Amino acid sequence: MLPTCKQATEQLSENIDHNIRGFKLFKLKLHLMMCRLCRRYDKQINLSAQTINLVEPSIKPSDSLKAKVLHDYRGIHQDSQNKHK
């Protein structure tokens, strides 16, 4: 079974720090092919990660900052999904 949008966003976030592999990655890619909102989320979170790394590569964001950013993105993603239902 393919991941839900919530599971996909969690996996996309996880993939930034720890590359997902195997069948889990395959199912995530299939989900992204069908879900434009999750594709948008993927682009946004990757852009955020790249931006954070450009600011000062030697300074890594705290776990609390990562959690806040992830929480904010999930809220935006959920709001967007609710508008399209």
Short mmCIF file of N, CA and C in Angstrom, two decimals:
data_model
loop_
_atom_site.label_atom_id
_atom_site.label_comp_id
_atom_site.label_asym_id
_atom_site.label_seq_id
_atom_site.Cartn_x
_atom_site.Cartn_y
_atom_site.Cartn_z
N MET A 1 0.84 -1.17 0.00
CA MET A 1 0.00 0.00 0.00
C MET A 1 0.89 1.25 0.00
N LEU A 2 0.47 2.25 -0.74
CA LEU A 2 1.23 3.50 -0.80
C LEU A 2 1.05 4.30 0.49
N PRO A 3 2.05 5.11 0.83
CA PRO A 3 1.91 5.93 2.03
C PRO A 3 0.83 7.00 1.86
N THR A 4 0.21 7.37 2.97
CA THR A 4 -0.72 8.49 2.96
C THR A 4 0.08 9.78 2.82
N CYS A 5 -0.60 10.89 2.62
CA CYS A 5 0.11 12.17 2.52
C CYS A 5 0.87 12.47 3.81
N LYS A 6 0.27 12.18 4.94
CA LYS A 6 0.95 12.41 6.22
C LYS A 6 2.20 11.56 6.31
N GLN A 7 2.11 10.30 5.96
CA GLN A 7 3.27 9.42 5.99
C GLN A 7 4.32 9.88 4.99
N ALA A 8 3.88 10.31 3.82
CA ALA A 8 4.81 10.76 2.78
C ALA A 8 5.59 11.99 3.25
N THR A 9 4.91 12.94 3.89
CA THR A 9 5.61 14.14 4.36
C THR A 9 6.61 13.78 5.46
N GLU A 10 6.25 12.84 6.31
CA GLU A 10 7.19 12.38 7.34
C GLU A 10 8.40 11.71 6.71
N GLN A 11 8.17 10.90 5.68
CA GLN A 11 9.26 10.21 5.01
C GLN A 11 10.15 11.20 4.24
N LEU A 12 9.54 12.22 3.64
CA LEU A 12 10.32 13.23 2.94
C LEU A 12 11.22 13.97 3.92
N SER A 13 10.69 14.26 5.08
CA SER A 13 11.50 14.93 6.11
C SER A 13 12.62 14.02 6.59
N GLU A 14 12.30 12.78 6.80
CA GLU A 14 13.29 11.79 7.22
C GLU A 14 14.38 11.64 6.17
N ASN A 15 13.99 11.70 4.92
CA ASN A 15 14.92 11.51 3.81
C ASN A 15 15.99 12.60 3.75
N ILE A 16 15.72 13.76 4.29
CA ILE A 16 16.71 14.83 4.28
C ILE A 16 17.91 14.47 5.13
N ASP A 17 17.67 13.88 6.29
CA ASP A 17 18.76 13.53 7.21
C ASP A 17 19.29 12.12 6.97
N HIS A 18 18.41 11.21 6.62
CA HIS A 18 18.78 9.79 6.45
C HIS A 18 18.13 9.30 5.17
N ASN A 19 18.93 9.05 4.16
CA ASN A 19 18.38 8.63 2.87
C ASN A 19 17.54 7.37 3.00
N ILE A 20 16.32 7.46 2.51
CA ILE A 20 15.42 6.30 2.47
C ILE A 20 15.83 5.45 1.27
N ARG A 21 15.75 4.15 1.45
CA ARG A 21 16.15 3.23 0.38
C ARG A 21 15.12 2.12 0.21
N GLY A 22 15.32 1.37 -0.83
CA GLY A 22 14.54 0.17 -1.06
C GLY A 22 13.08 0.41 -1.41
N PHE A 23 12.26 -0.53 -0.96
CA PHE A 23 10.84 -0.51 -1.30
C PHE A 23 10.13 0.71 -0.71
N LYS A 24 10.58 1.15 0.45
CA LYS A 24 10.00 2.35 1.07
C LYS A 24 10.19 3.57 0.16
N LEU A 25 11.37 3.71 -0.42
CA LEU A 25 11.64 4.81 -1.35
C LEU A 25 10.80 4.65 -2.61
N PHE A 26 10.68 3.44 -3.10
CA PHE A 26 9.88 3.17 -4.30
C PHE A 26 8.43 3.60 -4.09
N LYS A 27 7.84 3.21 -2.95
CA LYS A 27 6.44 3.58 -2.66
C LYS A 27 6.30 5.08 -2.50
N LEU A 28 7.29 5.73 -1.88
CA LEU A 28 7.26 7.19 -1.73
C LEU A 28 7.29 7.86 -3.10
N LYS A 29 8.15 7.38 -3.98
CA LYS A 29 8.24 7.96 -5.33
C LYS A 29 6.91 7.79 -6.08
N LEU A 30 6.26 6.64 -5.94
CA LEU A 30 4.96 6.44 -6.58
C LEU A 30 3.93 7.43 -6.04
N HIS A 31 3.95 7.63 -4.73
CA HIS A 31 3.02 8.58 -4.12
C HIS A 31 3.27 9.98 -4.70
N LEU A 32 4.54 10.36 -4.81
CA LEU A 32 4.87 11.69 -5.32
C LEU A 32 4.43 11.87 -6.77
N MET A 33 4.47 10.78 -7.53
CA MET A 33 4.03 10.87 -8.92
C MET A 33 2.54 11.20 -9.01
N MET A 34 1.77 10.80 -8.01
CA MET A 34 0.33 10.99 -8.05
C MET A 34 -0.16 12.19 -7.25
N CYS A 35 0.66 12.73 -6.37
CA CYS A 35 0.19 13.76 -5.45
C CYS A 35 0.98 15.06 -5.64
N ARG A 36 0.36 16.03 -6.26
CA ARG A 36 1.06 17.29 -6.52
C ARG A 36 1.33 18.07 -5.24
N LEU A 37 0.48 17.91 -4.23
CA LEU A 37 0.70 18.62 -2.97
C LEU A 37 1.95 18.10 -2.26
N CYS A 38 2.14 16.81 -2.28
CA CYS A 38 3.34 16.24 -1.66
C CYS A 38 4.59 16.57 -2.48
N ARG A 39 4.45 16.65 -3.80
CA ARG A 39 5.59 17.08 -4.62
C ARG A 39 5.98 18.51 -4.26
N ARG A 40 4.98 19.35 -4.04
CA ARG A 40 5.23 20.74 -3.65
C ARG A 40 5.92 20.78 -2.28
N TYR A 41 5.43 19.96 -1.36
CA TYR A 41 6.03 19.88 -0.02
C TYR A 41 7.49 19.43 -0.14
N ASP A 42 7.74 18.45 -0.98
CA ASP A 42 9.10 17.94 -1.18
C ASP A 42 10.03 19.06 -1.66
N LYS A 43 9.58 19.84 -2.61
CA LYS A 43 10.38 20.96 -3.11
C LYS A 43 10.63 21.99 -2.02
N GLN A 44 9.59 22.29 -1.24
CA GLN A 44 9.72 23.31 -0.19
C GLN A 44 10.68 22.87 0.90
N ILE A 45 10.56 21.64 1.34
CA ILE A 45 11.40 21.19 2.44
C ILE A 45 12.85 21.04 1.98
N ASN A 46 13.06 20.63 0.74
CA ASN A 46 14.43 20.55 0.22
C ASN A 46 15.03 21.94 0.05
N LEU A 47 14.24 22.89 -0.39
CA LEU A 47 14.72 24.25 -0.51
C LEU A 47 15.08 24.82 0.86
N SER A 48 14.26 24.53 1.85
CA SER A 48 14.55 24.98 3.22
C SER A 48 15.85 24.38 3.72
N ALA A 49 16.04 23.09 3.49
CA ALA A 49 17.27 22.42 3.94
C ALA A 49 18.49 23.01 3.24
N GLN A 50 18.37 23.27 1.94
CA GLN A 50 19.48 23.87 1.20
C GLN A 50 19.79 25.27 1.71
N THR A 51 18.75 26.04 1.99
CA THR A 51 18.92 27.40 2.50
C THR A 51 19.61 27.40 3.86
N ILE A 52 19.17 26.51 4.73
CA ILE A 52 19.79 26.42 6.05
C ILE A 52 21.27 26.06 5.92
N ASN A 53 21.59 25.16 5.02
CA ASN A 53 22.99 24.76 4.83
C ASN A 53 23.83 25.86 4.20
N LEU A 54 23.21 26.73 3.41
CA LEU A 54 23.95 27.83 2.79
C LEU A 54 24.26 28.95 3.78
N VAL A 55 23.38 29.16 4.73
CA VAL A 55 23.56 30.26 5.68
C VAL A 55 24.89 30.11 6.40
N GLU A 56 25.11 28.98 6.97
CA GLU A 56 26.38 28.71 7.65
C GLU A 56 26.52 27.20 7.77
N PRO A 57 27.29 26.62 6.85
CA PRO A 57 27.39 25.16 6.84
C PRO A 57 27.89 24.56 8.15
N SER A 58 28.67 25.30 8.91
CA SER A 58 29.21 24.73 10.15
C SER A 58 28.20 24.79 11.29
N ILE A 59 27.14 25.58 11.13
CA ILE A 59 26.11 25.69 12.16
C ILE A 59 24.91 24.88 11.71
N LYS A 60 24.62 23.84 12.44
CA LYS A 60 23.46 23.01 12.13
C LYS A 60 22.29 23.44 12.98
N PRO A 61 21.08 23.41 12.44
CA PRO A 61 19.90 23.81 13.22
C PRO A 61 19.67 22.84 14.38
N SER A 62 19.15 23.38 15.45
CA SER A 62 18.85 22.55 16.62
C SER A 62 17.68 21.62 16.30
N ASP A 63 17.55 20.60 17.10
CA ASP A 63 16.43 19.66 16.91
C ASP A 63 15.10 20.38 17.10
N SER A 64 15.06 21.35 18.02
CA SER A 64 13.80 22.07 18.24
C SER A 64 13.43 22.92 17.02
N LEU A 65 14.43 23.52 16.36
CA LEU A 65 14.16 24.29 15.14
C LEU A 65 13.68 23.37 14.03
N LYS A 66 14.32 22.23 13.88
CA LYS A 66 13.88 21.26 12.86
C LYS A 66 12.43 20.84 13.12
N ALA A 67 12.12 20.58 14.38
CA ALA A 67 10.76 20.16 14.73
C ALA A 67 9.76 21.26 14.43
N LYS A 68 10.11 22.51 14.72
CA LYS A 68 9.21 23.64 14.46
C LYS A 68 8.96 23.80 12.97
N VAL A 69 10.03 23.75 12.17
CA VAL A 69 9.89 23.89 10.72
C VAL A 69 9.01 22.77 10.17
N LEU A 70 9.26 21.55 10.62
CA LEU A 70 8.47 20.41 10.17
C LEU A 70 7.00 20.58 10.56
N HIS A 71 6.76 21.03 11.78
CA HIS A 71 5.39 21.25 12.25
C HIS A 71 4.70 22.32 11.40
N ASP A 72 5.41 23.42 11.11
CA ASP A 72 4.83 24.49 10.30
C ASP A 72 4.50 24.01 8.90
N TYR A 73 5.40 23.24 8.29
CA TYR A 73 5.15 22.72 6.94
C TYR A 73 3.97 21.77 6.93
N ARG A 74 3.89 20.93 7.94
CA ARG A 74 2.76 20.00 8.00
C ARG A 74 1.45 20.77 8.11
N GLY A 75 1.45 21.85 8.89
CA GLY A 75 0.25 22.67 9.01
C GLY A 75 -0.13 23.30 7.69
N ILE A 76 0.84 23.82 6.96
CA ILE A 76 0.58 24.42 5.65
C ILE A 76 0.06 23.37 4.69
N HIS A 77 0.70 22.20 4.70
CA HIS A 77 0.30 21.11 3.81
C HIS A 77 -1.13 20.65 4.14
N GLN A 78 -1.43 20.52 5.42
CA GLN A 78 -2.77 20.08 5.82
C GLN A 78 -3.82 21.11 5.42
N ASP A 79 -3.53 22.40 5.62
CA ASP A 79 -4.45 23.46 5.22
C ASP A 79 -4.71 23.40 3.72
N SER A 80 -3.66 23.19 2.97
CA SER A 80 -3.78 23.12 1.51
C SER A 80 -4.63 21.93 1.09
N GLN A 81 -4.44 20.81 1.75
CA GLN A 81 -5.24 19.62 1.43
C GLN A 81 -6.70 19.85 1.75
N ASN A 82 -6.99 20.48 2.88
CA ASN A 82 -8.37 20.73 3.27
C ASN A 82 -9.08 21.64 2.29
N LYS A 83 -8.36 22.58 1.70
CA LYS A 83 -8.96 23.50 0.72
C LYS A 83 -9.32 22.79 -0.57
N HIS A 84 -8.60 21.71 -0.88
CA HIS A 84 -8.83 21.02 -2.15
C HIS A 84 -9.80 19.85 -2.02
N LYS A 85 -10.40 19.69 -0.86
CA LYS A 85 -11.37 18.60 -0.68
C LYS A 85 -12.75 19.04 -1.03
#
